[in-house]
mmCIF file of C-alpha atoms in Angstrom:
data_model
loop_
_atom_site.group_PDB
_atom_site.id
_atom_site.type_symbol
_atom_site.label_atom_id
_atom_site.label_comp_id
_atom_site.label_asym_id
_atom_site.label_seq_id
_atom_site.Cartn_x
_atom_site.Cartn_y
_atom_site.Cartn_z
ATOM 1 C CA PRO A 53 126.352 193.957 117.910
ATOM 2 C CA ALA A 54 129.171 191.506 117.966
ATOM 3 C CA ALA A 55 130.205 190.262 114.527
ATOM 4 C CA ALA A 56 129.282 186.889 113.593
ATOM 5 C CA PRO A 57 131.978 184.397 113.424
ATOM 6 C CA PRO A 58 133.292 183.512 109.979
ATOM 7 C CA ALA A 59 131.433 180.571 108.436
ATOM 8 C CA THR A 60 133.545 177.453 108.051
ATOM 9 C CA ALA A 61 133.194 174.708 105.518
ATOM 10 C CA ALA A 62 131.183 171.790 106.774
ATOM 11 C CA PRO A 63 133.139 168.603 107.055
ATOM 12 C CA PRO A 64 132.339 165.854 104.600
ATOM 13 C CA ARG A 65 129.350 163.836 105.823
ATOM 14 C CA LEU A 66 129.336 161.120 103.282
ATOM 15 C CA LEU A 67 132.183 159.012 101.644
ATOM 16 C CA LEU A 68 131.453 160.450 98.243
ATOM 17 C CA ASP A 69 131.715 164.001 99.631
ATOM 18 C CA LEU A 70 135.522 163.373 99.913
ATOM 19 C CA PRO A 71 137.903 164.696 97.146
ATOM 20 C CA LEU A 72 138.387 162.141 94.557
ATOM 21 C CA ASP A 73 142.110 161.596 95.389
ATOM 22 C CA VAL A 74 141.287 161.097 99.124
ATOM 23 C CA LEU A 75 138.404 158.757 98.220
ATOM 24 C CA ALA A 76 140.948 156.561 96.108
ATOM 25 C CA LEU A 77 143.154 156.411 99.138
ATOM 26 C CA VAL A 78 140.316 155.314 101.192
ATOM 27 C CA LEU A 79 139.452 152.636 98.495
ATOM 28 C CA SER A 80 142.979 151.324 97.776
ATOM 29 C CA PRO A 81 143.231 148.789 100.690
ATOM 30 C CA LEU A 82 140.119 146.993 99.643
ATOM 31 C CA PRO A 83 140.470 143.382 97.883
ATOM 32 C CA PRO A 84 140.547 143.513 94.302
ATOM 33 C CA ASN A 85 137.150 141.630 94.014
ATOM 34 C CA GLU A 86 135.630 144.334 96.236
ATOM 35 C CA LEU A 87 137.077 147.049 94.015
ATOM 36 C CA ALA A 88 135.716 145.165 90.944
ATOM 37 C CA ASN A 89 132.292 145.014 92.376
ATOM 38 C CA LEU A 90 132.487 148.680 93.295
ATOM 39 C CA GLY A 91 133.534 149.589 89.772
ATOM 40 C CA ARG A 92 130.756 147.471 88.211
ATOM 41 C CA VAL A 93 127.808 148.299 90.269
ATOM 42 C CA SER A 94 128.273 151.743 91.795
ATOM 43 C CA ARG A 95 127.784 154.661 89.275
ATOM 44 C CA ALA A 96 128.686 157.047 92.107
ATOM 45 C CA PHE A 97 132.263 155.856 92.097
ATOM 46 C CA HIS A 98 132.512 156.814 88.431
ATOM 47 C CA ARG A 99 131.734 160.372 89.295
ATOM 48 C CA GLY A 100 133.393 163.519 88.064
ATOM 49 C CA PRO A 101 132.461 166.734 86.397
ATOM 50 C CA PRO A 102 131.704 166.427 82.682
ATOM 51 C CA PRO A 103 134.631 168.429 80.929
ATOM 52 C CA GLN A 104 136.213 167.119 77.813
ATOM 53 C CA GLN A 105 138.549 164.972 79.790
ATOM 54 C CA PRO A 106 136.901 163.992 83.108
ATOM 55 C CA PRO A 107 139.089 162.634 85.979
ATOM 56 C CA PRO A 108 139.315 158.742 86.151
ATOM 57 C CA PRO A 109 136.844 156.973 88.394
ATOM 58 C CA ALA A 110 137.827 156.534 92.047
ATOM 59 C CA VAL A 111 138.204 152.888 91.777
ATOM 60 C CA GLU A 112 140.566 153.299 88.841
ATOM 61 C CA LEU A 113 142.630 155.758 90.926
ATOM 62 C CA ALA A 114 142.663 153.242 93.739
ATOM 63 C CA LEU A 115 143.974 150.450 91.463
ATOM 64 C CA ARG A 116 146.619 152.877 90.121
ATOM 65 C CA LEU A 117 147.748 153.534 93.514
ATOM 66 C CA ARG A 118 148.073 149.762 94.207
ATOM 67 C CA ALA A 119 150.021 149.170 91.124
ATOM 68 C CA GLU A 120 152.356 152.078 92.068
ATOM 69 C CA GLU A 121 152.954 150.501 95.494
ATOM 70 C CA ARG A 122 153.995 147.232 93.723
ATOM 71 C CA GLY A 123 156.446 149.050 91.533
ATOM 72 C CA GLU A 124 154.210 148.443 88.449
ATOM 73 C CA ALA A 125 155.203 150.685 85.476
ATOM 74 C CA LEU A 126 151.799 151.410 83.786
ATOM 75 C CA PRO A 127 151.614 152.221 80.128
ATOM 76 C CA ALA A 128 150.687 155.779 79.124
ATOM 77 C CA HIS A 129 147.821 154.442 76.822
ATOM 78 C CA LEU A 130 145.380 151.560 77.408
ATOM 79 C CA PRO A 131 146.890 148.435 75.806
ATOM 80 C CA PRO A 132 145.279 147.006 72.568
ATOM 81 C CA GLY A 133 142.731 144.588 73.203
ATOM 82 C CA GLU A 134 141.608 146.065 76.676
ATOM 83 C CA ARG A 135 138.171 147.607 76.847
ATOM 84 C CA SER A 136 138.929 149.737 79.879
ATOM 85 C CA TRP A 137 141.532 150.850 82.316
ATOM 86 C CA LEU A 138 139.444 149.135 85.087
ATOM 87 C CA GLN A 139 139.597 145.824 83.253
ATOM 88 C CA HIS A 140 143.393 146.156 82.661
ATOM 89 C CA LEU A 141 144.235 147.291 86.111
ATOM 90 C CA LEU A 142 142.239 144.212 87.572
ATOM 91 C CA ALA A 143 144.059 141.875 85.226
ATOM 92 C CA LEU A 144 147.422 143.207 86.677
ATOM 93 C CA GLU A 145 146.045 142.442 90.145
ATOM 94 C CA ALA A 146 145.214 138.980 89.243
ATOM 95 C CA LEU A 147 148.758 138.314 87.732
ATOM 96 C CA GLY A 148 150.312 139.697 90.979
ATOM 97 C CA ASP A 149 148.086 138.209 93.672
ATOM 98 C CA GLY A 150 150.793 135.780 94.901
ATOM 99 C CA SER A 151 148.603 132.708 93.638
ATOM 100 C CA GLY A 152 151.968 130.968 92.600
ATOM 101 C CA ALA A 153 153.142 130.506 96.066
ATOM 102 C CA LEU A 154 153.212 126.584 95.926
ATOM 103 C CA ASP A 155 153.246 123.953 93.173
ATOM 104 C CA GLY A 156 154.481 120.470 92.587
ATOM 105 C CA GLY A 157 155.623 117.965 90.041
ATOM 106 C CA ALA A 158 155.655 114.222 89.836
ATOM 107 C CA PHE A 159 157.598 113.458 92.950
ATOM 108 C CA PHE A 160 158.552 116.985 94.298
ATOM 109 C CA SER A 161 156.925 120.068 95.801
ATOM 110 C CA CYS A 162 157.873 123.790 95.627
ATOM 111 C CA PHE A 163 156.955 126.551 98.079
ATOM 112 C CA VAL A 164 157.467 130.298 98.117
ATOM 113 C CA SER A 165 157.835 131.844 101.572
ATOM 114 C CA PRO A 166 156.339 135.293 102.488
ATOM 115 C CA GLU A 167 159.897 136.543 102.423
ATOM 116 C CA GLY A 168 160.461 135.338 98.769
ATOM 117 C CA GLU A 169 162.478 132.290 99.596
ATOM 118 C CA LEU A 170 162.118 129.213 97.379
ATOM 119 C CA LEU A 171 162.073 125.915 99.137
ATOM 120 C CA THR A 172 161.752 122.410 97.754
ATOM 121 C CA CYS A 173 161.264 118.809 98.998
ATOM 122 C CA GLY A 174 160.670 115.401 97.565
ATOM 123 C CA ASP A 175 162.499 112.741 95.598
ATOM 124 C CA ASP A 176 165.033 113.640 92.808
ATOM 125 C CA HIS A 177 164.580 110.053 91.250
ATOM 126 C CA ALA A 178 167.971 110.581 89.327
ATOM 127 C CA GLY A 179 168.709 107.351 87.414
ATOM 128 C CA LEU A 180 165.241 105.876 87.705
ATOM 129 C CA LEU A 181 163.919 104.342 84.608
ATOM 130 C CA GLU A 182 160.515 105.486 83.308
ATOM 131 C CA VAL A 183 157.972 103.080 81.658
ATOM 132 C CA ASP A 184 159.392 103.860 78.071
ATOM 133 C CA GLY A 185 162.788 102.945 79.208
ATOM 134 C CA ALA A 186 164.178 106.544 79.482
ATOM 135 C CA GLU A 187 166.081 107.517 82.323
ATOM 136 C CA TRP A 188 164.322 110.013 84.872
ATOM 137 C CA PRO A 189 165.882 113.495 84.843
ATOM 138 C CA SER A 190 168.020 114.920 87.638
ATOM 139 C CA GLY A 191 167.776 118.371 89.264
ATOM 140 C CA LEU A 192 164.177 118.303 90.211
ATOM 141 C CA LEU A 193 164.740 119.771 93.564
ATOM 142 C CA GLY A 194 167.133 122.459 92.396
ATOM 143 C CA GLN A 195 169.467 121.575 95.195
ATOM 144 C CA GLY A 196 172.386 120.935 92.819
ATOM 145 C CA GLY A 197 171.998 117.078 92.722
ATOM 146 C CA GLY A 198 173.777 116.474 95.980
ATOM 147 C CA GLU A 199 170.708 115.318 97.883
ATOM 148 C CA PRO A 200 168.487 112.671 96.070
ATOM 149 C CA GLN A 201 165.848 112.931 98.656
ATOM 150 C CA VAL A 202 164.880 115.978 100.819
ATOM 151 C CA TRP A 203 162.080 115.255 103.251
ATOM 152 C CA VAL A 204 161.321 118.599 104.423
ATOM 153 C CA PRO A 205 160.977 121.927 102.609
ATOM 154 C CA THR A 206 164.619 123.133 102.176
ATOM 155 C CA PRO A 207 165.878 126.462 100.823
ATOM 156 C CA VAL A 208 167.221 126.460 97.237
ATOM 157 C CA LYS A 209 170.564 128.121 97.948
ATOM 158 C CA PRO A 210 171.236 129.441 94.335
ATOM 159 C CA LEU A 211 168.221 131.651 94.572
ATOM 160 C CA GLN A 212 168.557 132.977 98.140
ATOM 161 C CA GLY A 213 168.358 136.724 98.011
ATOM 162 C CA ALA A 214 166.577 136.914 94.615
ATOM 163 C CA CYS A 215 163.169 137.343 96.074
ATOM 164 C CA VAL A 216 161.091 134.639 94.376
ATOM 165 C CA HIS A 217 157.426 135.893 93.735
ATOM 166 C CA ALA A 218 155.929 132.830 92.180
ATOM 167 C CA VAL A 219 156.703 129.195 91.173
ATOM 168 C CA ALA A 220 155.339 126.911 88.496
ATOM 169 C CA CYS A 221 156.057 123.111 88.172
ATOM 170 C CA GLY A 222 155.662 120.784 85.283
ATOM 171 C CA GLU A 223 156.071 117.123 85.643
ATOM 172 C CA GLN A 224 159.741 117.121 85.704
ATOM 173 C CA HIS A 225 160.812 120.783 85.839
ATOM 174 C CA THR A 226 160.333 124.042 87.619
ATOM 175 C CA LEU A 227 159.953 127.735 86.812
ATOM 176 C CA ALA A 228 160.740 130.452 89.526
ATOM 177 C CA LEU A 229 159.722 134.060 88.826
ATOM 178 C CA THR A 230 161.407 136.768 90.888
ATOM 179 C CA ALA A 231 159.874 140.163 92.054
ATOM 180 C CA ALA A 232 162.034 141.814 89.485
ATOM 181 C CA GLY A 233 160.540 139.969 86.695
ATOM 182 C CA ALA A 234 163.409 137.507 86.006
ATOM 183 C CA VAL A 235 162.578 133.808 85.170
ATOM 184 C CA TYR A 236 164.759 130.822 86.239
ATOM 185 C CA SER A 237 164.266 127.174 85.508
ATOM 186 C CA PHE A 238 165.698 123.852 86.614
ATOM 187 C CA GLY A 239 164.922 120.148 86.480
ATOM 188 C CA GLY A 240 164.280 117.930 83.409
ATOM 189 C CA GLY A 241 165.204 119.561 80.036
ATOM 190 C CA ARG A 242 163.336 117.015 77.902
ATOM 191 C CA ARG A 243 161.851 118.717 74.745
ATOM 192 C CA GLY A 244 163.445 121.976 75.629
ATOM 193 C CA ALA A 245 160.947 122.770 78.326
ATOM 194 C CA LEU A 246 163.613 124.716 80.370
ATOM 195 C CA GLY A 247 164.295 127.246 77.586
ATOM 196 C CA HIS A 248 168.099 127.086 77.569
ATOM 197 C CA GLY A 249 168.460 126.052 74.004
ATOM 198 C CA GLY A 250 168.919 122.362 74.592
ATOM 199 C CA THR A 251 167.475 119.322 76.281
ATOM 200 C CA SER A 252 169.943 118.899 79.202
ATOM 201 C CA ASP A 253 168.873 118.743 82.721
ATOM 202 C CA VAL A 254 169.720 121.666 84.947
ATOM 203 C CA LEU A 255 170.626 120.782 88.519
ATOM 204 C CA SER A 256 170.415 124.345 89.999
ATOM 205 C CA PRO A 257 168.165 127.308 88.956
ATOM 206 C CA ARG A 258 169.541 129.059 85.958
ATOM 207 C CA ARG A 259 168.094 132.308 84.453
ATOM 208 C CA ILE A 260 166.550 131.993 81.143
ATOM 209 C CA ASP A 261 168.809 134.111 78.815
ATOM 210 C CA GLY A 262 166.127 134.198 76.102
ATOM 211 C CA LEU A 263 164.003 136.336 78.397
ATOM 212 C CA ALA A 264 166.544 138.698 79.599
ATOM 213 C CA SER A 265 164.748 141.647 77.910
ATOM 214 C CA VAL A 266 161.382 140.687 79.237
ATOM 215 C CA ARG A 267 160.044 141.749 82.694
ATOM 216 C CA ALA A 268 157.643 138.691 83.460
ATOM 217 C CA ALA A 269 154.629 138.772 85.370
ATOM 218 C CA SER A 270 153.453 135.215 85.465
ATOM 219 C CA VAL A 271 154.698 131.673 84.733
ATOM 220 C CA ALA A 272 152.996 128.454 84.047
ATOM 221 C CA ALA A 273 154.272 124.970 83.168
ATOM 222 C CA GLY A 274 152.924 121.777 81.612
ATOM 223 C CA ALA A 275 154.205 118.512 81.266
ATOM 224 C CA TYR A 276 156.973 119.420 78.771
ATOM 225 C CA HIS A 277 156.397 123.079 78.112
ATOM 226 C CA SER A 278 156.424 126.437 79.893
ATOM 227 C CA LEU A 279 154.563 129.747 79.440
ATOM 228 C CA VAL A 280 155.605 133.235 80.447
ATOM 229 C CA VAL A 281 153.377 136.440 80.416
ATOM 230 C CA SER A 282 155.063 139.782 80.331
ATOM 231 C CA ARG A 283 154.233 142.688 82.560
ATOM 232 C CA ASP A 284 152.663 144.718 79.924
ATOM 233 C CA GLY A 285 150.086 142.020 79.381
ATOM 234 C CA ALA A 286 150.618 142.384 75.527
ATOM 235 C CA ARG A 287 152.945 139.528 74.767
ATOM 236 C CA SER A 288 153.557 135.987 75.751
ATOM 237 C CA GLY A 289 156.507 133.503 75.320
ATOM 238 C CA GLU A 290 156.166 129.776 75.125
ATOM 239 C CA MET A 291 159.012 127.388 75.643
ATOM 240 C CA ARG A 292 158.365 124.060 74.050
ATOM 241 C CA GLY A 293 160.002 121.203 72.148
ATOM 242 C CA ASP A 294 162.440 122.230 69.560
ATOM 243 C CA LEU A 295 162.160 126.054 70.176
ATOM 244 C CA PRO A 296 165.786 127.394 70.515
ATOM 245 C CA ALA A 297 166.381 129.838 73.387
ATOM 246 C CA SER A 298 167.387 132.541 70.989
ATOM 247 C CA ARG A 299 163.720 132.287 69.534
ATOM 248 C CA LEU A 300 162.027 131.601 72.764
ATOM 249 C CA HIS A 301 160.315 134.901 73.198
ATOM 250 C CA ALA A 302 160.512 136.388 69.833
ATOM 251 C CA GLN A 303 159.085 133.302 68.029
ATOM 252 C CA ARG A 304 155.739 133.534 70.042
ATOM 253 C CA ALA A 305 155.705 137.092 71.000
ATOM 254 C CA ARG A 306 152.626 138.956 69.552
ATOM 255 C CA GLU A 307 150.578 142.149 70.179
ATOM 256 C CA GLU A 308 147.350 141.309 71.462
#
């Protein structure tokens, strides 16, 4: 009798039948909120044989793939204060979700294009007196002070080619974060909000030297202060009032 053809392995019938690394590739394009839901409610996605060091869950692998695609350098060990890798990786997703693509101050607006270009428009209000008699600062638009009013979003030339990732505005100043993690500031320098070691206004974006050793992940600005969160999520630096630029990050740095 003719020999029976050799048996071949049946193709996977279910998503969970896929190898773990392939399953992670399938999951990685999902939005972060859907990955978070999968990681929270589906025990099946936390599968793995029970040796001493089981492989990471598929959702965690998917988030690691996304971080790798963003150029994120993940630490070898879970940072202090984090309960799980899933929590930490989802926090990194939230920091890098592009939510800082537009912001505005008292009389100006800032926009980040999909190509990473910073644009501003509004009224510089240079020389205008405030209620308390102080002169309104210059440089709100970051255009070098040449144009007191810009009525349509206009590229900020000093940052062209820098690939701006996010922007944050206070009442009279602006922070720009690049994809490389550098932080620039411009506008009103009152109370040291710009982080350049003084209170002078800055007409064009200037990189903050006090953060040169920090790869920033997120920026925020209040009326006269600024906040920067580093990529590792473990340290934060605040620019405020009389805080010199040389102590800008070190003074407020702390391990969570």
